[in-house]
Amino acid sequence: MKMRVQYRYNPAILGVTPQVITRWVPIFGFWGGAVGVTALFFLEPIPRVRSVILQKIPFVGSYWVRPVDPNDVPF
C-alpha cells in the first residue's frame, strides 16, 4: 500500500485565511462600536449631531432636545 500526499487548497490573501477573519471579526466589531459611541459623546455639543443622530435614538432621544428660548431668536 503506497501512501500519497494529499494536498488541500487553503484560500489566503496576504496570509489572511477565513479562519483568521472569523477570529478577528468579533474583536473589531466590539472595538468599532466602542469607538463609535465614544465619538458620538465627544461630538454631542455640535447641534447637527444632536438633531440628526442623537435625537432619533428610541426612548432616550428626548434627552438631547434643547428648545431655543424665543428671546434668543434674532428675527
PDB file of N, CA, C and O in Angstrom:
ATOM      1  N   MET A   1       0.835  -1.161   0.000  1.00  0.00           N
ATOM      2  CA  MET A   1       0.000   0.000   0.000  1.00  0.00           C
ATOM      3  C   MET A   1       0.892   1.240   0.000  1.00  0.00           C
ATOM      4  O   MET A   1       1.733   1.400   0.866  1.00  0.00           O
ATOM      5  N   LYS A   2       0.697   2.081  -1.010  1.00  0.00           N
ATOM      6  CA  LYS A   2       1.504   3.287  -1.127  1.00  0.00           C
ATOM      7  C   LYS A   2       0.777   4.455  -0.479  1.00  0.00           C
ATOM      8  O   LYS A   2      -0.429   4.607  -0.643  1.00  0.00           O
ATOM      9  N   MET A   3       1.506   5.264   0.254  1.00  0.00           N
ATOM     10  CA  MET A   3       0.947   6.470   0.855  1.00  0.00           C
ATOM     11  C   MET A   3       1.203   7.631  -0.091  1.00  0.00           C
ATOM     12  O   MET A   3       2.313   7.777  -0.601  1.00  0.00           O
ATOM     13  N   ARG A   4       0.192   8.432  -0.275  1.00  0.00           N
ATOM     14  CA  ARG A   4       0.330   9.592  -1.140  1.00  0.00           C
ATOM     15  C   ARG A   4       0.067  10.857  -0.325  1.00  0.00           C
ATOM     16  O   ARG A   4      -0.755  10.860   0.583  1.00  0.00           O
ATOM     17  N   VAL A   5       0.737  11.889  -0.679  1.00  0.00           N
ATOM     18  CA  VAL A   5       0.499  13.182  -0.041  1.00  0.00           C
ATOM     19  C   VAL A   5      -0.759  13.775  -0.656  1.00  0.00           C
ATOM     20  O   VAL A   5      -0.893  13.853  -1.876  1.00  0.00           O
ATOM     21  N   GLN A   6      -1.679  14.163   0.194  1.00  0.00           N
ATOM     22  CA  GLN A   6      -2.905  14.786  -0.303  1.00  0.00           C
ATOM     23  C   GLN A   6      -2.834  16.280  -0.014  1.00  0.00           C
ATOM     24  O   GLN A   6      -2.703  16.686   1.135  1.00  0.00           O
ATOM     25  N   TYR A   7      -2.933  17.031  -1.073  1.00  0.00           N
ATOM     26  CA  TYR A   7      -2.874  18.477  -0.941  1.00  0.00           C
ATOM     27  C   TYR A   7      -4.286  19.028  -0.838  1.00  0.00           C
ATOM     28  O   TYR A   7      -5.207  18.570  -1.506  1.00  0.00           O
ATOM     29  N   ARG A   8      -4.442  20.045   0.021  1.00  0.00           N
ATOM     30  CA  ARG A   8      -5.721  20.737   0.133  1.00  0.00           C
ATOM     31  C   ARG A   8      -5.483  22.211  -0.146  1.00  0.00           C
ATOM     32  O   ARG A   8      -4.461  22.769   0.250  1.00  0.00           O
ATOM     33  N   TYR A   9      -6.453  22.826  -0.793  1.00  0.00           N
ATOM     34  CA  TYR A   9      -6.364  24.246  -1.101  1.00  0.00           C
ATOM     35  C   TYR A   9      -6.878  25.029   0.094  1.00  0.00           C
ATOM     36  O   TYR A   9      -7.998  24.851   0.554  1.00  0.00           O
ATOM     37  N   ASN A  10      -6.033  25.904   0.641  1.00  0.00           N
ATOM     38  CA  ASN A  10      -6.410  26.764   1.748  1.00  0.00           C
ATOM     39  C   ASN A  10      -6.354  28.204   1.233  1.00  0.00           C
ATOM     40  O   ASN A  10      -5.270  28.776   1.098  1.00  0.00           O
ATOM     41  N   PRO A  11      -7.517  28.830   0.952  1.00  0.00           N
ATOM     42  CA  PRO A  11      -7.501  30.178   0.372  1.00  0.00           C
ATOM     43  C   PRO A  11      -6.942  31.195   1.356  1.00  0.00           C
ATOM     44  O   PRO A  11      -7.315  31.215   2.524  1.00  0.00           O
ATOM     45  N   ALA A  12      -6.033  32.008   0.858  1.00  0.00           N
ATOM     46  CA  ALA A  12      -5.433  33.046   1.700  1.00  0.00           C
ATOM     47  C   ALA A  12      -5.027  34.217   0.825  1.00  0.00           C
ATOM     48  O   ALA A  12      -4.538  34.038  -0.290  1.00  0.00           O
ATOM     49  N   ILE A  13      -5.253  35.409   1.340  1.00  0.00           N
ATOM     50  CA  ILE A  13      -4.804  36.627   0.674  1.00  0.00           C
ATOM     51  C   ILE A  13      -3.878  37.337   1.643  1.00  0.00           C
ATOM     52  O   ILE A  13      -4.298  37.758   2.720  1.00  0.00           O
ATOM     53  N   LEU A  14      -2.621  37.449   1.280  1.00  0.00           N
ATOM     54  CA  LEU A  14      -1.583  38.047   2.120  1.00  0.00           C
ATOM     55  C   LEU A  14      -1.523  37.380   3.492  1.00  0.00           C
ATOM     56  O   LEU A  14      -1.349  38.033   4.517  1.00  0.00           O
ATOM     57  N   GLY A  15      -1.728  36.098   3.542  1.00  0.00           N
ATOM     58  CA  GLY A  15      -1.648  35.350   4.788  1.00  0.00           C
ATOM     59  C   GLY A  15      -2.915  35.375   5.625  1.00  0.00           C
ATOM     60  O   GLY A  15      -2.951  34.838   6.717  1.00  0.00           O
ATOM     61  N   VAL A  16      -3.964  36.003   5.136  1.00  0.00           N
ATOM     62  CA  VAL A  16      -5.224  36.084   5.877  1.00  0.00           C
ATOM     63  C   VAL A  16      -6.154  35.001   5.347  1.00  0.00           C
ATOM     64  O   VAL A  16      -6.552  35.009   4.192  1.00  0.00           O
ATOM     65  N   THR A  17      -6.495  34.075   6.221  1.00  0.00           N
ATOM     66  CA  THR A  17      -7.370  32.968   5.854  1.00  0.00           C
ATOM     67  C   THR A  17      -8.769  33.200   6.427  1.00  0.00           C
ATOM     68  O   THR A  17      -8.952  34.067   7.286  1.00  0.00           O
ATOM     69  N   PRO A  18      -9.759  32.458   5.972  1.00  0.00           N
ATOM     70  CA  PRO A  18     -11.102  32.598   6.555  1.00  0.00           C
ATOM     71  C   PRO A  18     -11.120  32.330   8.065  1.00  0.00           C
ATOM     72  O   PRO A  18     -11.904  32.945   8.790  1.00  0.00           O
ATOM     73  N   GLN A  19     -10.270  31.464   8.548  1.00  0.00           N
ATOM     74  CA  GLN A  19     -10.220  31.198   9.982  1.00  0.00           C
ATOM     75  C   GLN A  19      -9.737  32.432  10.754  1.00  0.00           C
ATOM     76  O   GLN A  19     -10.239  32.732  11.842  1.00  0.00           O
ATOM     77  N   VAL A  20      -8.771  33.132  10.204  1.00  0.00           N
ATOM     78  CA  VAL A  20      -8.268  34.347  10.845  1.00  0.00           C
ATOM     79  C   VAL A  20      -9.355  35.419  10.857  1.00  0.00           C
ATOM     80  O   VAL A  20      -9.558  36.113  11.858  1.00  0.00           O
ATOM     81  N   ILE A  21     -10.081  35.529   9.760  1.00  0.00           N
ATOM     82  CA  ILE A  21     -11.143  36.531   9.678  1.00  0.00           C
ATOM     83  C   ILE A  21     -12.236  36.246  10.696  1.00  0.00           C
ATOM     84  O   ILE A  21     -12.679  37.155  11.411  1.00  0.00           O
ATOM     85  N   THR A  22     -12.664  34.992  10.817  1.00  0.00           N
ATOM     86  CA  THR A  22     -13.730  34.677  11.770  1.00  0.00           C
ATOM     87  C   THR A  22     -13.268  34.865  13.209  1.00  0.00           C
ATOM     88  O   THR A  22     -14.094  35.107  14.089  1.00  0.00           O
ATOM     89  N   ARG A  23     -11.994  34.796  13.457  1.00  0.00           N
ATOM     90  CA  ARG A  23     -11.495  35.021  14.809  1.00  0.00           C
ATOM     91  C   ARG A  23     -11.435  36.508  15.138  1.00  0.00           C
ATOM     92  O   ARG A  23     -11.675  36.907  16.276  1.00  0.00           O
ATOM     93  N   TRP A  24     -11.136  37.371  14.156  1.00  0.00           N
ATOM     94  CA  TRP A  24     -10.940  38.790  14.415  1.00  0.00           C
ATOM     95  C   TRP A  24     -12.187  39.649  14.241  1.00  0.00           C
ATOM     96  O   TRP A  24     -12.235  40.763  14.762  1.00  0.00           O
ATOM     97  N   VAL A  25     -13.199  39.184  13.517  1.00  0.00           N
ATOM     98  CA  VAL A  25     -14.396  39.996  13.271  1.00  0.00           C
ATOM     99  C   VAL A  25     -15.096  40.413  14.563  1.00  0.00           C
ATOM    100  O   VAL A  25     -15.445  41.582  14.719  1.00  0.00           O
ATOM    101  N   PRO A  26     -15.337  39.537  15.527  1.00  0.00           N
ATOM    102  CA  PRO A  26     -15.996  39.998  16.762  1.00  0.00           C
ATOM    103  C   PRO A  26     -15.165  41.019  17.542  1.00  0.00           C
ATOM    104  O   PRO A  26     -15.715  41.950  18.130  1.00  0.00           O
ATOM    105  N   ILE A  27     -13.857  40.864  17.530  1.00  0.00           N
ATOM    106  CA  ILE A  27     -12.997  41.795  18.252  1.00  0.00           C
ATOM    107  C   ILE A  27     -13.051  43.176  17.610  1.00  0.00           C
ATOM    108  O   ILE A  27     -13.219  44.190  18.298  1.00  0.00           O
ATOM    109  N   PHE A  28     -12.922  43.215  16.277  1.00  0.00           N
ATOM    110  CA  PHE A  28     -13.008  44.502  15.583  1.00  0.00           C
ATOM    111  C   PHE A  28     -14.392  45.113  15.713  1.00  0.00           C
ATOM    112  O   PHE A  28     -14.542  46.330  15.797  1.00  0.00           O
ATOM    113  N   GLY A  29     -15.429  44.289  15.722  1.00  0.00           N
ATOM    114  CA  GLY A  29     -16.787  44.801  15.904  1.00  0.00           C
ATOM    115  C   GLY A  29     -16.966  45.451  17.263  1.00  0.00           C
ATOM    116  O   GLY A  29     -17.565  46.528  17.378  1.00  0.00           O
ATOM    117  N   PHE A  30     -16.457  44.820  18.302  1.00  0.00           N
ATOM    118  CA  PHE A  30     -16.561  45.385  19.647  1.00  0.00           C
ATOM    119  C   PHE A  30     -15.832  46.720  19.736  1.00  0.00           C
ATOM    120  O   PHE A  30     -16.370  47.717  20.222  1.00  0.00           O
ATOM    121  N   TRP A  31     -14.584  46.757  19.268  1.00  0.00           N
ATOM    122  CA  TRP A  31     -13.813  47.994  19.359  1.00  0.00           C
ATOM    123  C   TRP A  31     -14.379  49.083  18.447  1.00  0.00           C
ATOM    124  O   TRP A  31     -14.344  50.268  18.788  1.00  0.00           O
ATOM    125  N   GLY A  32     -14.891  48.694  17.283  1.00  0.00           N
ATOM    126  CA  GLY A  32     -15.507  49.676  16.398  1.00  0.00           C
ATOM    127  C   GLY A  32     -16.743  50.299  17.024  1.00  0.00           C
ATOM    128  O   GLY A  32     -16.971  51.508  16.922  1.00  0.00           O
ATOM    129  N   GLY A  33     -17.561  49.478  17.686  1.00  0.00           N
ATOM    130  CA  GLY A  33     -18.734  50.007  18.372  1.00  0.00           C
ATOM    131  C   GLY A  33     -18.349  50.941  19.509  1.00  0.00           C
ATOM    132  O   GLY A  33     -18.972  51.994  19.701  1.00  0.00           O
ATOM    133  N   ALA A  34     -17.327  50.575  20.262  1.00  0.00           N
ATOM    134  CA  ALA A  34     -16.878  51.423  21.371  1.00  0.00           C
ATOM    135  C   ALA A  34     -16.347  52.759  20.860  1.00  0.00           C
ATOM    136  O   ALA A  34     -16.633  53.813  21.443  1.00  0.00           O
ATOM    137  N   VAL A  35     -15.603  52.732  19.779  1.00  0.00           N
ATOM    138  CA  VAL A  35     -15.081  53.976  19.193  1.00  0.00           C
ATOM    139  C   VAL A  35     -16.229  54.835  18.668  1.00  0.00           C
ATOM    140  O   VAL A  35     -16.233  56.061  18.836  1.00  0.00           O
ATOM    141  N   GLY A  36     -17.239  54.209  18.048  1.00  0.00           N
ATOM    142  CA  GLY A  36     -18.383  54.961  17.537  1.00  0.00           C
ATOM    143  C   GLY A  36     -19.177  55.641  18.634  1.00  0.00           C
ATOM    144  O   GLY A  36     -19.548  56.810  18.517  1.00  0.00           O
ATOM    145  N   VAL A  37     -19.439  54.936  19.723  1.00  0.00           N
ATOM    146  CA  VAL A  37     -20.177  55.529  20.850  1.00  0.00           C
ATOM    147  C   VAL A  37     -19.365  56.655  21.483  1.00  0.00           C
ATOM    148  O   VAL A  37     -19.908  57.719  21.809  1.00  0.00           O
ATOM    149  N   THR A  38     -18.072  56.447  21.631  1.00  0.00           N
ATOM    150  CA  THR A  38     -17.213  57.491  22.193  1.00  0.00           C
ATOM    151  C   THR A  38     -17.204  58.729  21.303  1.00  0.00           C
ATOM    152  O   THR A  38     -17.287  59.860  21.799  1.00  0.00           O
ATOM    153  N   ALA A  39     -17.139  58.531  19.999  1.00  0.00           N
ATOM    154  CA  ALA A  39     -17.155  59.670  19.070  1.00  0.00           C
ATOM    155  C   ALA A  39     -18.469  60.432  19.171  1.00  0.00           C
ATOM    156  O   ALA A  39     -18.484  61.670  19.141  1.00  0.00           O
ATOM    157  N   LEU A  40     -19.589  59.721  19.305  1.00  0.00           N
ATOM    158  CA  LEU A  40     -20.876  60.408  19.438  1.00  0.00           C
ATOM    159  C   LEU A  40     -20.930  61.271  20.689  1.00  0.00           C
ATOM    160  O   LEU A  40     -21.452  62.383  20.665  1.00  0.00           O
ATOM    161  N   PHE A  41     -20.411  60.785  21.783  1.00  0.00           N
ATOM    162  CA  PHE A  41     -20.456  61.575  23.005  1.00  0.00           C
ATOM    163  C   PHE A  41     -19.469  62.742  22.969  1.00  0.00           C
ATOM    164  O   PHE A  41     -19.733  63.774  23.579  1.00  0.00           O
ATOM    165  N   PHE A  42     -18.364  62.613  22.253  1.00  0.00           N
ATOM    166  CA  PHE A  42     -17.472  63.751  22.090  1.00  0.00           C
ATOM    167  C   PHE A  42     -18.066  64.795  21.145  1.00  0.00           C
ATOM    168  O   PHE A  42     -17.806  65.982  21.280  1.00  0.00           O
ATOM    169  N   LEU A  43     -18.865  64.340  20.169  1.00  0.00           N
ATOM    170  CA  LEU A  43     -19.470  65.259  19.206  1.00  0.00           C
ATOM    171  C   LEU A  43     -20.845  65.742  19.647  1.00  0.00           C
ATOM    172  O   LEU A  43     -21.515  66.449  18.906  1.00  0.00           O
ATOM    173  N   GLU A  44     -21.268  65.373  20.838  1.00  0.00           N
ATOM    174  CA  GLU A  44     -22.596  65.738  21.334  1.00  0.00           C
ATOM    175  C   GLU A  44     -22.873  67.243  21.332  1.00  0.00           C
ATOM    176  O   GLU A  44     -23.981  67.656  21.011  1.00  0.00           O
ATOM    177  N   PRO A  45     -21.926  68.118  21.654  1.00  0.00           N
ATOM    178  CA  PRO A  45     -22.238  69.551  21.675  1.00  0.00           C
ATOM    179  C   PRO A  45     -22.554  70.149  20.303  1.00  0.00           C
ATOM    180  O   PRO A  45     -23.115  71.242  20.231  1.00  0.00           O
ATOM    181  N   ILE A  46     -22.229  69.490  19.235  1.00  0.00           N
ATOM    182  CA  ILE A  46     -22.491  70.017  17.898  1.00  0.00           C
ATOM    183  C   ILE A  46     -23.985  69.868  17.610  1.00  0.00           C
ATOM    184  O   ILE A  46     -24.530  68.764  17.654  1.00  0.00           O
ATOM    185  N   PRO A  47     -24.679  70.964  17.287  1.00  0.00           N
ATOM    186  CA  PRO A  47     -26.129  70.892  17.096  1.00  0.00           C
ATOM    187  C   PRO A  47     -26.576  69.926  15.998  1.00  0.00           C
ATOM    188  O   PRO A  47     -27.600  69.260  16.133  1.00  0.00           O
ATOM    189  N   ARG A  48     -25.829  69.836  14.936  1.00  0.00           N
ATOM    190  CA  ARG A  48     -26.229  68.947  13.845  1.00  0.00           C
ATOM    191  C   ARG A  48     -26.167  67.485  14.279  1.00  0.00           C
ATOM    192  O   ARG A  48     -27.024  66.680  13.902  1.00  0.00           O
ATOM    193  N   VAL A  49     -25.172  67.108  15.056  1.00  0.00           N
ATOM    194  CA  VAL A  49     -25.070  65.733  15.555  1.00  0.00           C
ATOM    195  C   VAL A  49     -26.248  65.442  16.478  1.00  0.00           C
ATOM    196  O   VAL A  49     -26.847  64.373  16.423  1.00  0.00           O
ATOM    197  N   ARG A  50     -26.595  66.425  17.330  1.00  0.00           N
ATOM    198  CA  ARG A  50     -27.732  66.236  18.229  1.00  0.00           C
ATOM    199  C   ARG A  50     -29.029  66.032  17.462  1.00  0.00           C
ATOM    200  O   ARG A  50     -29.810  65.136  17.771  1.00  0.00           O
ATOM    201  N   SER A  51     -29.262  66.875  16.450  1.00  0.00           N
ATOM    202  CA  SER A  51     -30.553  66.809  15.756  1.00  0.00           C
ATOM    203  C   SER A  51     -30.648  65.640  14.777  1.00  0.00           C
ATOM    204  O   SER A  51     -31.716  65.051  14.616  1.00  0.00           O
ATOM    205  N   VAL A  52     -29.562  65.290  14.127  1.00  0.00           N
ATOM    206  CA  VAL A  52     -29.618  64.253  13.103  1.00  0.00           C
ATOM    207  C   VAL A  52     -29.455  62.849  13.678  1.00  0.00           C
ATOM    208  O   VAL A  52     -30.107  61.909  13.230  1.00  0.00           O
ATOM    209  N   ILE A  53     -28.617  62.687  14.695  1.00  0.00           N
ATOM    210  CA  ILE A  53     -28.313  61.348  15.195  1.00  0.00           C
ATOM    211  C   ILE A  53     -28.911  61.092  16.574  1.00  0.00           C
ATOM    212  O   ILE A  53     -29.684  60.161  16.773  1.00  0.00           O
ATOM    213  N   LEU A  54     -28.542  61.914  17.550  1.00  0.00           N
ATOM    214  CA  LEU A  54     -28.851  61.601  18.938  1.00  0.00           C
ATOM    215  C   LEU A  54     -30.337  61.712  19.272  1.00  0.00           C
ATOM    216  O   LEU A  54     -30.850  60.933  20.072  1.00  0.00           O
ATOM    217  N   GLN A  55     -31.048  62.659  18.676  1.00  0.00           N
ATOM    218  CA  GLN A  55     -32.476  62.818  18.978  1.00  0.00           C
ATOM    219  C   GLN A  55     -33.317  61.695  18.382  1.00  0.00           C
ATOM    220  O   GLN A  55     -34.465  61.521  18.758  1.00  0.00           O
ATOM    221  N   LYS A  56     -32.756  60.916  17.489  1.00  0.00           N
ATOM    222  CA  LYS A  56     -33.508  59.836  16.849  1.00  0.00           C
ATOM    223  C   LYS A  56     -33.306  58.485  17.519  1.00  0.00           C
ATOM    224  O   LYS A  56     -33.810  57.479  17.046  1.00  0.00           O
ATOM    225  N   ILE A  57     -32.605  58.463  18.652  1.00  0.00           N
ATOM    226  CA  ILE A  57     -32.432  57.218  19.399  1.00  0.00           C
ATOM    227  C   ILE A  57     -33.733  56.940  20.152  1.00  0.00           C
ATOM    228  O   ILE A  57     -34.223  57.809  20.881  1.00  0.00           O
ATOM    229  N   PRO A  58     -34.323  55.759  19.994  1.00  0.00           N
ATOM    230  CA  PRO A  58     -35.590  55.470  20.673  1.00  0.00           C
ATOM    231  C   PRO A  58     -35.454  55.543  22.197  1.00  0.00           C
ATOM    232  O   PRO A  58     -34.451  55.135  22.764  1.00  0.00           O
ATOM    233  N   PHE A  59     -36.482  56.044  22.837  1.00  0.00           N
ATOM    234  CA  PHE A  59     -36.649  56.118  24.299  1.00  0.00           C
ATOM    235  C   PHE A  59     -35.772  57.159  24.979  1.00  0.00           C
ATOM    236  O   PHE A  59     -36.138  57.654  26.031  1.00  0.00           O
ATOM    237  N   VAL A  60     -34.607  57.480  24.480  1.00  0.00           N
ATOM    238  CA  VAL A  60     -33.740  58.453  25.145  1.00  0.00           C
ATOM    239  C   VAL A  60     -33.440  59.665  24.263  1.00  0.00           C
ATOM    240  O   VAL A  60     -32.714  60.564  24.688  1.00  0.00           O
ATOM    241  N   GLY A  61     -33.994  59.725  23.080  1.00  0.00           N
ATOM    242  CA  GLY A  61     -33.716  60.830  22.165  1.00  0.00           C
ATOM    243  C   GLY A  61     -34.200  62.168  22.675  1.00  0.00           C
ATOM    244  O   GLY A  61     -33.637  63.212  22.346  1.00  0.00           O
ATOM    245  N   SER A  62     -35.243  62.168  23.492  1.00  0.00           N
ATOM    246  CA  SER A  62     -35.772  63.442  24.008  1.00  0.00           C
ATOM    247  C   SER A  62     -34.792  64.110  24.974  1.00  0.00           C
ATOM    248  O   SER A  62     -34.926  65.303  25.259  1.00  0.00           O
ATOM    249  N   TYR A  63     -33.823  63.389  25.470  1.00  0.00           N
ATOM    250  CA  TYR A  63     -32.819  63.973  26.360  1.00  0.00           C
ATOM    251  C   TYR A  63     -32.017  65.058  25.643  1.00  0.00           C
ATOM    252  O   TYR A  63     -31.592  66.041  26.255  1.00  0.00           O
ATOM    253  N   TRP A  64     -31.796  64.906  24.343  1.00  0.00           N
ATOM    254  CA  TRP A  64     -30.969  65.840  23.590  1.00  0.00           C
ATOM    255  C   TRP A  64     -31.764  66.953  22.923  1.00  0.00           C
ATOM    256  O   TRP A  64     -31.188  67.769  22.217  1.00  0.00           O
ATOM    257  N   VAL A  65     -33.072  67.033  23.143  1.00  0.00           N
ATOM    258  CA  VAL A  65     -33.876  68.117  22.582  1.00  0.00           C
ATOM    259  C   VAL A  65     -33.635  69.363  23.432  1.00  0.00           C
ATOM    260  O   VAL A  65     -33.864  69.357  24.637  1.00  0.00           O
ATOM    261  N   ARG A  66     -33.155  70.410  22.796  1.00  0.00           N
ATOM    262  CA  ARG A  66     -32.895  71.667  23.501  1.00  0.00           C
ATOM    263  C   ARG A  66     -33.661  72.784  22.792  1.00  0.00           C
ATOM    264  O   ARG A  66     -33.190  73.341  21.807  1.00  0.00           O
ATOM    265  N   PRO A  67     -34.840  73.113  23.298  1.00  0.00           N
ATOM    266  CA  PRO A  67     -35.615  74.170  22.647  1.00  0.00           C
ATOM    267  C   PRO A  67     -34.932  75.531  22.819  1.00  0.00           C
ATOM    268  O   PRO A  67     -34.310  75.814  23.835  1.00  0.00           O
ATOM    269  N   VAL A  68     -35.076  76.380  21.802  1.00  0.00           N
ATOM    270  CA  VAL A  68     -34.481  77.706  21.817  1.00  0.00           C
ATOM    271  C   VAL A  68     -35.483  78.680  22.441  1.00  0.00           C
ATOM    272  O   VAL A  68     -36.658  78.710  22.063  1.00  0.00           O
ATOM    273  N   ASP A  69     -35.018  79.460  23.383  1.00  0.00           N
ATOM    274  CA  ASP A  69     -35.865  80.461  24.020  1.00  0.00           C
ATOM    275  C   ASP A  69     -36.249  81.520  22.986  1.00  0.00           C
ATOM    276  O   ASP A  69     -35.403  81.975  22.209  1.00  0.00           O
ATOM    277  N   PRO A  70     -37.525  81.938  22.944  1.00  0.00           N
ATOM    278  CA  PRO A  70     -37.933  82.942  21.939  1.00  0.00           C
ATOM    279  C   PRO A  70     -37.151  84.265  22.049  1.00  0.00           C
ATOM    280  O   PRO A  70     -37.004  84.971  21.061  1.00  0.00           O
ATOM    281  N   ASN A  71     -36.630  84.575  23.204  1.00  0.00           N
ATOM    282  CA  ASN A  71     -35.858  85.804  23.350  1.00  0.00           C
ATOM    283  C   ASN A  71     -34.483  85.702  22.693  1.00  0.00           C
ATOM    284  O   ASN A  71     -33.856  86.724  22.409  1.00  0.00           O
ATOM    285  N   ASP A  72     -34.019  84.475  22.453  1.00  0.00           N
ATOM    286  CA  ASP A  72     -32.705  84.290  21.840  1.00  0.00           C
ATOM    287  C   ASP A  72     -32.736  84.234  20.311  1.00  0.00           C
ATOM    288  O   ASP A  72     -31.687  84.253  19.667  1.00  0.00           O
ATOM    289  N   VAL A  73     -33.924  84.196  19.714  1.00  0.00           N
ATOM    290  CA  VAL A  73     -34.047  84.149  18.263  1.00  0.00           C
ATOM    291  C   VAL A  73     -33.800  85.563  17.720  1.00  0.00           C
ATOM    292  O   VAL A  73     -34.446  86.519  18.140  1.00  0.00           O
ATOM    293  N   PRO A  74     -32.865  85.739  16.763  1.00  0.00           N
ATOM    294  CA  PRO A  74     -32.526  87.092  16.301  1.00  0.00           C
ATOM    295  C   PRO A  74     -33.619  87.749  15.461  1.00  0.00           C
ATOM    296  O   PRO A  74     -33.659  88.968  15.374  1.00  0.00           O
ATOM    297  N   PHE A  75     -34.510  86.990  14.819  1.00  0.00           N
ATOM    298  CA  PHE A  75     -35.504  87.624  13.955  1.00  0.00           C
ATOM    299  C   PHE A  75     -36.886  87.350  14.447  1.00  0.00           C
ATOM    300  O   PHE A  75     -37.304  86.378  14.831  1.00  0.00           O
TER     301      PHE A  75
END
